[in-house]
PDB file of N, CA and C in Angstrom:
ATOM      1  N   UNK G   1      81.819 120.469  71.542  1.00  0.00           N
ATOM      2  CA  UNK G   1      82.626 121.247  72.469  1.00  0.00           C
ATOM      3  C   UNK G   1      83.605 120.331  73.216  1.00  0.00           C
ATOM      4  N   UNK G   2      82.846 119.107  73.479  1.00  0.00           N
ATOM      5  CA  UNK G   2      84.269 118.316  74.466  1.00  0.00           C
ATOM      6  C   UNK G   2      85.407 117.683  74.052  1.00  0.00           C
ATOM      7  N   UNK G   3      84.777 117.437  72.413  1.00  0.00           N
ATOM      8  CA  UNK G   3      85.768 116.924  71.698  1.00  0.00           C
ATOM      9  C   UNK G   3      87.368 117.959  70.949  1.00  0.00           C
ATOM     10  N   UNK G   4      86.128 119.361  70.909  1.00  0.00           N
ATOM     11  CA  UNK G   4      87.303 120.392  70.809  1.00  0.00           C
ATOM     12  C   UNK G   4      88.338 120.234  71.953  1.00  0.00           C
ATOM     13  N   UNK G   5      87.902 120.397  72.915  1.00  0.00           N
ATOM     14  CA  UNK G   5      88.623 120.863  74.414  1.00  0.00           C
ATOM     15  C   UNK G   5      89.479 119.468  74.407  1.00  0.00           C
ATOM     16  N   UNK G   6      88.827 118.282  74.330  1.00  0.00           N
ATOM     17  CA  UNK G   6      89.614 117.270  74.796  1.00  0.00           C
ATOM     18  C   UNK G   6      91.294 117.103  73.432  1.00  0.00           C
ATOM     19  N   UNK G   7      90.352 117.754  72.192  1.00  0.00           N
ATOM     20  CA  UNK G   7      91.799 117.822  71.389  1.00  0.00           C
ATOM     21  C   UNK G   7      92.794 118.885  71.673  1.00  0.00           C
ATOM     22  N   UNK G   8      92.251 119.840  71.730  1.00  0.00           N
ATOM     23  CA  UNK G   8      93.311 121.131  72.551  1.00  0.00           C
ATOM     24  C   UNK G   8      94.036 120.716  73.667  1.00  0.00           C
ATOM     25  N   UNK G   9      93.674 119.942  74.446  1.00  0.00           N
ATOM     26  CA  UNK G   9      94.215 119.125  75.720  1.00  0.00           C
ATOM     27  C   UNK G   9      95.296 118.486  75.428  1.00  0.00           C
ATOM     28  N   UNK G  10      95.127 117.620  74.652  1.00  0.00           N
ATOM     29  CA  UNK G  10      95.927 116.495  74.460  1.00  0.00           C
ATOM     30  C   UNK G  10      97.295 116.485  74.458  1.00  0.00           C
ATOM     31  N   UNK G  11      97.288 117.199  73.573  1.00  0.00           N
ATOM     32  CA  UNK G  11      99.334 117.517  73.765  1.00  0.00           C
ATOM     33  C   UNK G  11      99.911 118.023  74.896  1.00  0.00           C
ATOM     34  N   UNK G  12      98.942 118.947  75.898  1.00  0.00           N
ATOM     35  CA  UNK G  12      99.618 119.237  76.671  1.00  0.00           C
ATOM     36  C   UNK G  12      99.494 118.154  77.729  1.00  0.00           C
ATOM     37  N   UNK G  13      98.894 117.310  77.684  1.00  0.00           N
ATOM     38  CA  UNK G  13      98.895 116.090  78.851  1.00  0.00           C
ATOM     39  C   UNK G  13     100.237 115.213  78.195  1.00  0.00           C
ATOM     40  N   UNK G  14     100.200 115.443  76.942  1.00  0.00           N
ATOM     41  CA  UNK G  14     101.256 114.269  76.639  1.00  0.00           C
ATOM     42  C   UNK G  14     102.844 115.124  77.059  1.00  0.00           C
ATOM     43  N   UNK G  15     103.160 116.473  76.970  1.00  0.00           N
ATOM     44  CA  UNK G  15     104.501 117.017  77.237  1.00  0.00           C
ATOM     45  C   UNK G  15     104.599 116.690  78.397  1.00  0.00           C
ATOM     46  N   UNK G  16     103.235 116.772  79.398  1.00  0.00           N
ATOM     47  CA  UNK G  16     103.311 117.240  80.974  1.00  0.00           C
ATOM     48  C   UNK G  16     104.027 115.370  81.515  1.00  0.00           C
ATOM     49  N   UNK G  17     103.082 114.805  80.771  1.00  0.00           N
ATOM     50  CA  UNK G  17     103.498 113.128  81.156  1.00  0.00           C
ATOM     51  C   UNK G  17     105.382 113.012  80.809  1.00  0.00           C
ATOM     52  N   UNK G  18     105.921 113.381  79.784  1.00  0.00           N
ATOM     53  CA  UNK G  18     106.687 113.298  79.073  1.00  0.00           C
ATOM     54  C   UNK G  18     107.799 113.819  79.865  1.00  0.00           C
ATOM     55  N   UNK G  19     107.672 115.705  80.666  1.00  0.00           N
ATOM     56  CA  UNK G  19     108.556 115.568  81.160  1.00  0.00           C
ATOM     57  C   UNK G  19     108.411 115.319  82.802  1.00  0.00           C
ATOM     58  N   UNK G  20     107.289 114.545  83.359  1.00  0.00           N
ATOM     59  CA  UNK G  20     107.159 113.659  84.616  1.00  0.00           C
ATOM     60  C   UNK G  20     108.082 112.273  84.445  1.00  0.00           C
ATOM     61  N   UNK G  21     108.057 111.881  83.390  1.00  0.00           N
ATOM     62  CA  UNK G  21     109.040 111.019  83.413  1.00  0.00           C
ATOM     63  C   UNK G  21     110.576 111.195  83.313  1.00  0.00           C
ATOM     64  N   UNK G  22     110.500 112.080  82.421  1.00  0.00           N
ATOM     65  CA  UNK G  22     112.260 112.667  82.198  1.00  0.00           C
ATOM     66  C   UNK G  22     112.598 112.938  83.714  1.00  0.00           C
ATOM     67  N   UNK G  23     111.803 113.732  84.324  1.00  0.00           N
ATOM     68  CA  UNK G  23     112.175 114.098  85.719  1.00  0.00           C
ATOM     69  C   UNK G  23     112.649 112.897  86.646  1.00  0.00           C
ATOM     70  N   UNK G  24     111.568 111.654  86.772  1.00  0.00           N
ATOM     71  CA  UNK G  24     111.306 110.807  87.299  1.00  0.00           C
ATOM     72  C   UNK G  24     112.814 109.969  87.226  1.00  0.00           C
ATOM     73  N   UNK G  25     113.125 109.529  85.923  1.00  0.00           N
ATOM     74  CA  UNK G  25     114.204 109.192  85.615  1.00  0.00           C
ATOM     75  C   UNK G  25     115.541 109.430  86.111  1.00  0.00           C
ATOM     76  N   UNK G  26     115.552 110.702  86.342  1.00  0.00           N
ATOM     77  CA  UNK G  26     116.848 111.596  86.313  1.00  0.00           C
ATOM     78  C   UNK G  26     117.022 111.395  88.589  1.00  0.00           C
ATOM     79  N   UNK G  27     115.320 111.854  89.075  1.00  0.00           N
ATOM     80  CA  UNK G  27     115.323 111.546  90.205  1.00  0.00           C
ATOM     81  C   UNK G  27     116.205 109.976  90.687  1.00  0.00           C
ATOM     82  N   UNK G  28     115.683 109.345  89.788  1.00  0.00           N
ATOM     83  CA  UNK G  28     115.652 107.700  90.437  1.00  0.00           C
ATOM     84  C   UNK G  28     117.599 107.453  90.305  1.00  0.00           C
ATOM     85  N   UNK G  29     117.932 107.810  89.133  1.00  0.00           N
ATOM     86  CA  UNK G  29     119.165 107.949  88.967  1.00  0.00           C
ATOM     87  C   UNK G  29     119.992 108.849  90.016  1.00  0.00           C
ATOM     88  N   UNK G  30     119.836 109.489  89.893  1.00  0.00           N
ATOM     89  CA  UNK G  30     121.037 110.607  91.212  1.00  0.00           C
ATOM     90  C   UNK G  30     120.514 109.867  92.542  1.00  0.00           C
ATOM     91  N   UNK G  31     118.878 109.402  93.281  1.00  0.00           N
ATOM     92  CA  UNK G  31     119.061 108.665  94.585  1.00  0.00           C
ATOM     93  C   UNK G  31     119.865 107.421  94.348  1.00  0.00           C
ATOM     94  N   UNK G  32     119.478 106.606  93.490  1.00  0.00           N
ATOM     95  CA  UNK G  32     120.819 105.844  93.514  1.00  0.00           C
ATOM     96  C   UNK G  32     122.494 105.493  93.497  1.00  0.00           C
ATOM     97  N   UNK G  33     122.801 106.853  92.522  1.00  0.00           N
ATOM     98  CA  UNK G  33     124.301 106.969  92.374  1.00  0.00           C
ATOM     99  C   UNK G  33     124.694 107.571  93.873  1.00  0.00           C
ATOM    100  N   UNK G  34     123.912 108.376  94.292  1.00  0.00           N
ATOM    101  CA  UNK G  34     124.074 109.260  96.071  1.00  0.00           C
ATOM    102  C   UNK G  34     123.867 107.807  97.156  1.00  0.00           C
ATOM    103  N   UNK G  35     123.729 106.461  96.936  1.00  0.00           N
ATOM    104  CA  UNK G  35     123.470 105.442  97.363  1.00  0.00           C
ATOM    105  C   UNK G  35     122.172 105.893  98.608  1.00  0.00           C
ATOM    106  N   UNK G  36     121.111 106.526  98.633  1.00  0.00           N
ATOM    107  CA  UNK G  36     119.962 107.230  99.471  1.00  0.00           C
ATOM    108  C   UNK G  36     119.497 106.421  99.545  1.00  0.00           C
ATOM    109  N   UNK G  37     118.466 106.248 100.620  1.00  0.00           N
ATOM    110  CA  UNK G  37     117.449 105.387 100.956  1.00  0.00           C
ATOM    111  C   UNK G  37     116.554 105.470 100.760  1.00  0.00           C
ATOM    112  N   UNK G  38     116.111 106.404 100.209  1.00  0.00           N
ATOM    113  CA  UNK G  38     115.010 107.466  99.578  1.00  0.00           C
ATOM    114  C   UNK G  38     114.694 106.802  98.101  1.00  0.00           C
ATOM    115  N   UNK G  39     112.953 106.453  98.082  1.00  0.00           N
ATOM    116  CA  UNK G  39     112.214 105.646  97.294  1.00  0.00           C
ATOM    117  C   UNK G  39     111.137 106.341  96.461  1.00  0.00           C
ATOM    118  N   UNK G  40     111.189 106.514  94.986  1.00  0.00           N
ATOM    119  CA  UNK G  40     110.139 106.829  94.806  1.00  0.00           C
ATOM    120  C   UNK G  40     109.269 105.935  94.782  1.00  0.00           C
ATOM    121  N   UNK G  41     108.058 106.423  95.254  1.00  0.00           N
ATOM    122  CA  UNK G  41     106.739 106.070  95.668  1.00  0.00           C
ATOM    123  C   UNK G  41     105.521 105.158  94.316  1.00  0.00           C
ATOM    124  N   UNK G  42     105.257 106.402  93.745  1.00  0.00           N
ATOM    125  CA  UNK G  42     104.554 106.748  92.845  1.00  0.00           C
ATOM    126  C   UNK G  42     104.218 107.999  92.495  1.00  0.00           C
ATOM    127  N   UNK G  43     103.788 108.248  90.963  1.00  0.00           N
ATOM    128  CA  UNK G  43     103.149 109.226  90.816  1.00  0.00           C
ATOM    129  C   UNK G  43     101.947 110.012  90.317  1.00  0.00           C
ATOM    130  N   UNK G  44     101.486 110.643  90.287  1.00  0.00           N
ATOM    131  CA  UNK G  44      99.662 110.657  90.256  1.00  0.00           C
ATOM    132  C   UNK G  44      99.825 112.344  89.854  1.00  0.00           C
ATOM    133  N   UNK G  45      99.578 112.161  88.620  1.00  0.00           N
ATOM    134  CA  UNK G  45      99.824 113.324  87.436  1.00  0.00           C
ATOM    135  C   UNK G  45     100.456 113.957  87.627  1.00  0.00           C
ATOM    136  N   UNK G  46     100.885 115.000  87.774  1.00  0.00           N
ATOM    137  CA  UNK G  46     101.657 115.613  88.063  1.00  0.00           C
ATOM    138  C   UNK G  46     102.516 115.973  89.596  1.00  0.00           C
ATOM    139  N   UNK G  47     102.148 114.988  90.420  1.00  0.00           N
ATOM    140  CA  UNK G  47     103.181 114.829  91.766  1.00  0.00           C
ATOM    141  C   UNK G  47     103.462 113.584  91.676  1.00  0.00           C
ATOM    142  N   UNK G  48     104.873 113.829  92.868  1.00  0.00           N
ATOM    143  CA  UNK G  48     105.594 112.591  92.988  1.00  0.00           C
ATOM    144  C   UNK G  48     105.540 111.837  94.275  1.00  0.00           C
ATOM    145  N   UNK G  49     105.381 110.862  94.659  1.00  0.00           N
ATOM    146  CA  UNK G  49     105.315 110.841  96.134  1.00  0.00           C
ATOM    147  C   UNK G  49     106.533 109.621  96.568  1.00  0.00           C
ATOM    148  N   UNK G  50     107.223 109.876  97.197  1.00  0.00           N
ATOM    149  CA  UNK G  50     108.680 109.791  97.666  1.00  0.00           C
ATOM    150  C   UNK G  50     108.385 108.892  99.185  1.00  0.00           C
ATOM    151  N   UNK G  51     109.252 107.956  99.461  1.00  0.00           N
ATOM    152  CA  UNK G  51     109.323 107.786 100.646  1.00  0.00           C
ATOM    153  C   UNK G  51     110.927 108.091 101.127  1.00  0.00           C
ATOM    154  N   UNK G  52     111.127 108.407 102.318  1.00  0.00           N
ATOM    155  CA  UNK G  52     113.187 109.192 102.839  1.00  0.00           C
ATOM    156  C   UNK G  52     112.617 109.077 104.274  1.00  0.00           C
ATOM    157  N   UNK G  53     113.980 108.511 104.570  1.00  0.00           N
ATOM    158  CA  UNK G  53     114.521 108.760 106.089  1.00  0.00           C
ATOM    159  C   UNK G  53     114.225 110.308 106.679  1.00  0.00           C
ATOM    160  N   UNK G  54     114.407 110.377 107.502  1.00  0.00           N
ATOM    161  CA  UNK G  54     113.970 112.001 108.286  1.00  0.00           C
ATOM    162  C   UNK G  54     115.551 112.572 107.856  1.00  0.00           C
ATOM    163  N   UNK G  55     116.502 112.074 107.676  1.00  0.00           N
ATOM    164  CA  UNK G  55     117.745 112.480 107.468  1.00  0.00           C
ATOM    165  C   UNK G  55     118.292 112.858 106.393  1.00  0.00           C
ATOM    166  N   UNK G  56     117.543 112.503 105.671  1.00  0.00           N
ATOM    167  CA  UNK G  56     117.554 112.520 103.818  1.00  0.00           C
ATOM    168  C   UNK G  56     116.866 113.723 103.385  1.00  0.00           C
ATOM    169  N   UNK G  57     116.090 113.975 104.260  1.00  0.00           N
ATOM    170  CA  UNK G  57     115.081 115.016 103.660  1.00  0.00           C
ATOM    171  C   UNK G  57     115.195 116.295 103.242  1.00  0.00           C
ATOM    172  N   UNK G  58     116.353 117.376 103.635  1.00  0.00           N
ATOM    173  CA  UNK G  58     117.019 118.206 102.839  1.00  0.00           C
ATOM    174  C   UNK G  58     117.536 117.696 101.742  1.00  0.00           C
ATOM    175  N   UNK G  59     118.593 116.986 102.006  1.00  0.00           N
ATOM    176  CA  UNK G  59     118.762 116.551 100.224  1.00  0.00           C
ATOM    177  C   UNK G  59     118.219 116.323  99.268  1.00  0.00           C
ATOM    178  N   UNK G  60     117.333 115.312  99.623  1.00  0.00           N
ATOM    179  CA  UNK G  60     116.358 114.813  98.763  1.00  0.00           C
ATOM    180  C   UNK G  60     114.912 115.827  98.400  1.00  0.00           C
ATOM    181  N   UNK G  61     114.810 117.154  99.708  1.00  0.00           N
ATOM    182  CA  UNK G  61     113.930 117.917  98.629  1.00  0.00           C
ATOM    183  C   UNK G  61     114.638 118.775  97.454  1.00  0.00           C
ATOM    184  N   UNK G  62     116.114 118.803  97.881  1.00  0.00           N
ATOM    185  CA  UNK G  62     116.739 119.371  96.975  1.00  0.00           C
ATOM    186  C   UNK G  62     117.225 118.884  95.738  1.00  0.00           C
ATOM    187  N   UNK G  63     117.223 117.817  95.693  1.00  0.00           N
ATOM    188  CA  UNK G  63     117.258 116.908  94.280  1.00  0.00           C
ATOM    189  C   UNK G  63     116.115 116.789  93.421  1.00  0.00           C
ATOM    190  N   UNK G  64     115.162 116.620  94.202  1.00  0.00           N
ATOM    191  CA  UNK G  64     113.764 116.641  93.473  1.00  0.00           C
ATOM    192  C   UNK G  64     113.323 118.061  93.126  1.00  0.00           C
ATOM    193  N   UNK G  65     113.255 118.946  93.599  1.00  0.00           N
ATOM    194  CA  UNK G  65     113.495 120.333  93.147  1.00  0.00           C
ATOM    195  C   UNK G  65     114.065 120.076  92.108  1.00  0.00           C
ATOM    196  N   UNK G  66     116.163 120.192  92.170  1.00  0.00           N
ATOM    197  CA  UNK G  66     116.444 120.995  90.657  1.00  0.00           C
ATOM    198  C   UNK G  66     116.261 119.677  89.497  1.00  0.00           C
ATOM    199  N   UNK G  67     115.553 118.658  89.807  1.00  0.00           N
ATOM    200  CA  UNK G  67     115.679 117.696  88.222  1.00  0.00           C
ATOM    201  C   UNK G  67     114.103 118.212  88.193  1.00  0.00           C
ATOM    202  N   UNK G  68     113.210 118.052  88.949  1.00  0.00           N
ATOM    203  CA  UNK G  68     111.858 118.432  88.243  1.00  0.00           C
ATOM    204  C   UNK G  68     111.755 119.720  87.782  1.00  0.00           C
ATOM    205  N   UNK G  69     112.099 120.841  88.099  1.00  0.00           N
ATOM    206  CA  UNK G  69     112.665 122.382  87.465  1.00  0.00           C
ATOM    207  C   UNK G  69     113.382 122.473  86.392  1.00  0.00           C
ATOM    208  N   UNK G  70     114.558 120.990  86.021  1.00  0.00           N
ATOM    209  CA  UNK G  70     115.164 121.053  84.563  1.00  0.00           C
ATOM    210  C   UNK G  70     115.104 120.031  84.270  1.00  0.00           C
ATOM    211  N   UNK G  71     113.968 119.406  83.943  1.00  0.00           N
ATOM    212  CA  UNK G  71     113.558 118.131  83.382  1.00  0.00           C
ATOM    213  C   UNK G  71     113.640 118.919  82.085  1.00  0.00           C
ATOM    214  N   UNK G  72     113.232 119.889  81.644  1.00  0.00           N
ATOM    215  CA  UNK G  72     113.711 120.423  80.397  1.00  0.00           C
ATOM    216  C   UNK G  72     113.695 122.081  80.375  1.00  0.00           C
ATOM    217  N   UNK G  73     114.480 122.326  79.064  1.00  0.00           N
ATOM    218  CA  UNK G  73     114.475 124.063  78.576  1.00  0.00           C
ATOM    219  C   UNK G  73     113.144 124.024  78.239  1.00  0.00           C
ATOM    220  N   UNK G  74     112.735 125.231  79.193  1.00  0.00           N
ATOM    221  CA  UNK G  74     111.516 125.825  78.448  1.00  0.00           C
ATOM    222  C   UNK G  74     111.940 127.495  78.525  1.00  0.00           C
ATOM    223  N   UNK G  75     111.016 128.500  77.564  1.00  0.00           N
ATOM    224  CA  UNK G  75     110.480 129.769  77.829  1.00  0.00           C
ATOM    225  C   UNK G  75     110.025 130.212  79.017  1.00  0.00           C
ATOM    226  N   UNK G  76     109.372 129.236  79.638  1.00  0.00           N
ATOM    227  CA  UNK G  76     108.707 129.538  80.775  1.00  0.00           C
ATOM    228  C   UNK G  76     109.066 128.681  81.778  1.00  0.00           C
ATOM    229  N   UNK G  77     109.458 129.339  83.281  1.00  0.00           N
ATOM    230  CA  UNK G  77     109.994 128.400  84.174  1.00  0.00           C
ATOM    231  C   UNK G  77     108.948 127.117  84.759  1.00  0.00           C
ATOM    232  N   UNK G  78     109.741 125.824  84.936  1.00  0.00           N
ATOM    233  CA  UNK G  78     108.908 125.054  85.569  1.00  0.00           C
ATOM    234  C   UNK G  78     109.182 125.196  87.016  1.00  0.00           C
ATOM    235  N   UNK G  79     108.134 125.259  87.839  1.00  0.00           N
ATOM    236  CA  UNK G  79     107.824 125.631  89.441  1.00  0.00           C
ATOM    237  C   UNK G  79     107.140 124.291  89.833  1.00  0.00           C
ATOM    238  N   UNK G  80     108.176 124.250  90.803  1.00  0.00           N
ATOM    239  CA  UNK G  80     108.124 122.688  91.816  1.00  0.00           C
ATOM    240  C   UNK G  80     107.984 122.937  93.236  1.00  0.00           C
ATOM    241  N   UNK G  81     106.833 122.811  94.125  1.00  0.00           N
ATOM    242  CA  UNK G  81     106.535 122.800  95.182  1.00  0.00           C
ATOM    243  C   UNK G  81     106.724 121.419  96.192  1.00  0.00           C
ATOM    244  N   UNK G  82     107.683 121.307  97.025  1.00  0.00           N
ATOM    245  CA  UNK G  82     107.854 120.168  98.081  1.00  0.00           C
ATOM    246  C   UNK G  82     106.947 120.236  99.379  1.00  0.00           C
ATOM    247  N   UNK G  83     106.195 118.960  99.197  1.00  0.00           N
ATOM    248  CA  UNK G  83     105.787 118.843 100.736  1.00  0.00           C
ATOM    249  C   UNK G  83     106.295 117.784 101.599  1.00  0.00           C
ATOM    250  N   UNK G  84     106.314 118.132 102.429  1.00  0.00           N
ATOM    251  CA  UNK G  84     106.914 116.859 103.363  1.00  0.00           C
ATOM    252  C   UNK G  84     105.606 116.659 104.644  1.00  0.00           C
ATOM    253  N   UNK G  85     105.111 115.705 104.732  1.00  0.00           N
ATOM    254  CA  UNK G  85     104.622 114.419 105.680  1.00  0.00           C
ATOM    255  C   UNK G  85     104.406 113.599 105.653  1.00  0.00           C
ATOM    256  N   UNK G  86     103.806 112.878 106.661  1.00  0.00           N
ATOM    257  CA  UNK G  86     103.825 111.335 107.010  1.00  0.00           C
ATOM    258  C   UNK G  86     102.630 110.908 106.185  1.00  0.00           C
ATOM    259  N   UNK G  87     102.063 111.264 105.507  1.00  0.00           N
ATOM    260  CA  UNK G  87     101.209 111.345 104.698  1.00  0.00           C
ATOM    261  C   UNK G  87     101.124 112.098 103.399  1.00  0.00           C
ATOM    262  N   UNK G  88     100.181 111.470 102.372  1.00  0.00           N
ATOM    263  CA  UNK G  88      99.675 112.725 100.817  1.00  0.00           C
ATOM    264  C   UNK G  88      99.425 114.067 101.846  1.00  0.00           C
ATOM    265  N   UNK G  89      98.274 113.770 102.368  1.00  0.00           N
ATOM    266  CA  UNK G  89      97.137 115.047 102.832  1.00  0.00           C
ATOM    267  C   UNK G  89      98.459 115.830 103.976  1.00  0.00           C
ATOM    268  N   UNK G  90      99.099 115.653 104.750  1.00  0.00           N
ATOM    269  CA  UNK G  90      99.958 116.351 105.293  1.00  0.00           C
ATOM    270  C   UNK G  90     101.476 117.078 104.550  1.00  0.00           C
ATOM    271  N   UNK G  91     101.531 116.165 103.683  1.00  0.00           N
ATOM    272  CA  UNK G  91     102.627 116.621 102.647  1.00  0.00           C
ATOM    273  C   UNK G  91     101.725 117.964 101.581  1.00  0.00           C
ATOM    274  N   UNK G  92     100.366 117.597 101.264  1.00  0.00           N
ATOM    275  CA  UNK G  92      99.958 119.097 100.392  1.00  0.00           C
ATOM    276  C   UNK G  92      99.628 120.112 101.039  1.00  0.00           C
ATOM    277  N   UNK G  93      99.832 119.849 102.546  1.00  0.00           N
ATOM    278  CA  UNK G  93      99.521 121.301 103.262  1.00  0.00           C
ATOM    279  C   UNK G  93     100.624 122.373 103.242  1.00  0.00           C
TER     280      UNK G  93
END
């Protein structure tokens, strides 16, 4: 059974990784060309964790929004939730 599940799995960990990076990429590119001060962090499967000025922070949830939403065409929409705090645990509330 785990070996079923873990093969049924697999591909979809590898698209999900696949387009975390496309995203990632595309993020790191536009804060730089926008010359932002705004850092990605790291990321831990499927979130991103960002460090920005308090001043940046509309923009920059808005950049990270539409590249992680069209990191690629799909059938089905990709849905991107922003948190913002001074922290992980205050940012997933």
């Amino acid at each position: 059974v785990y070996g079923t599940r873990r093969s049924q799995n697999s591909p979809l960990k590898s698209v999900s990784a696949e387009l975390m990076k496309c995203a990632m990429e595309r993020i790191h590119t536009t804060l730089r060309e926008s010359r932002l001060r705004t850092r990605m962090l790291l990321p831990v499967q499927d979130e991103l964790g960002l460090e920005a000025p308090e001043a940046e922070l509309p923009g920059v949830r808005d950049i990270v929004t539409e590249r992680m939403e069209h990191a690629a065409t799909l059938k089905v929409p990709i849905v991107v939730d922003v948190g913002i705090g001074t922290n992980w645990l205050e940012a997933k509330q």
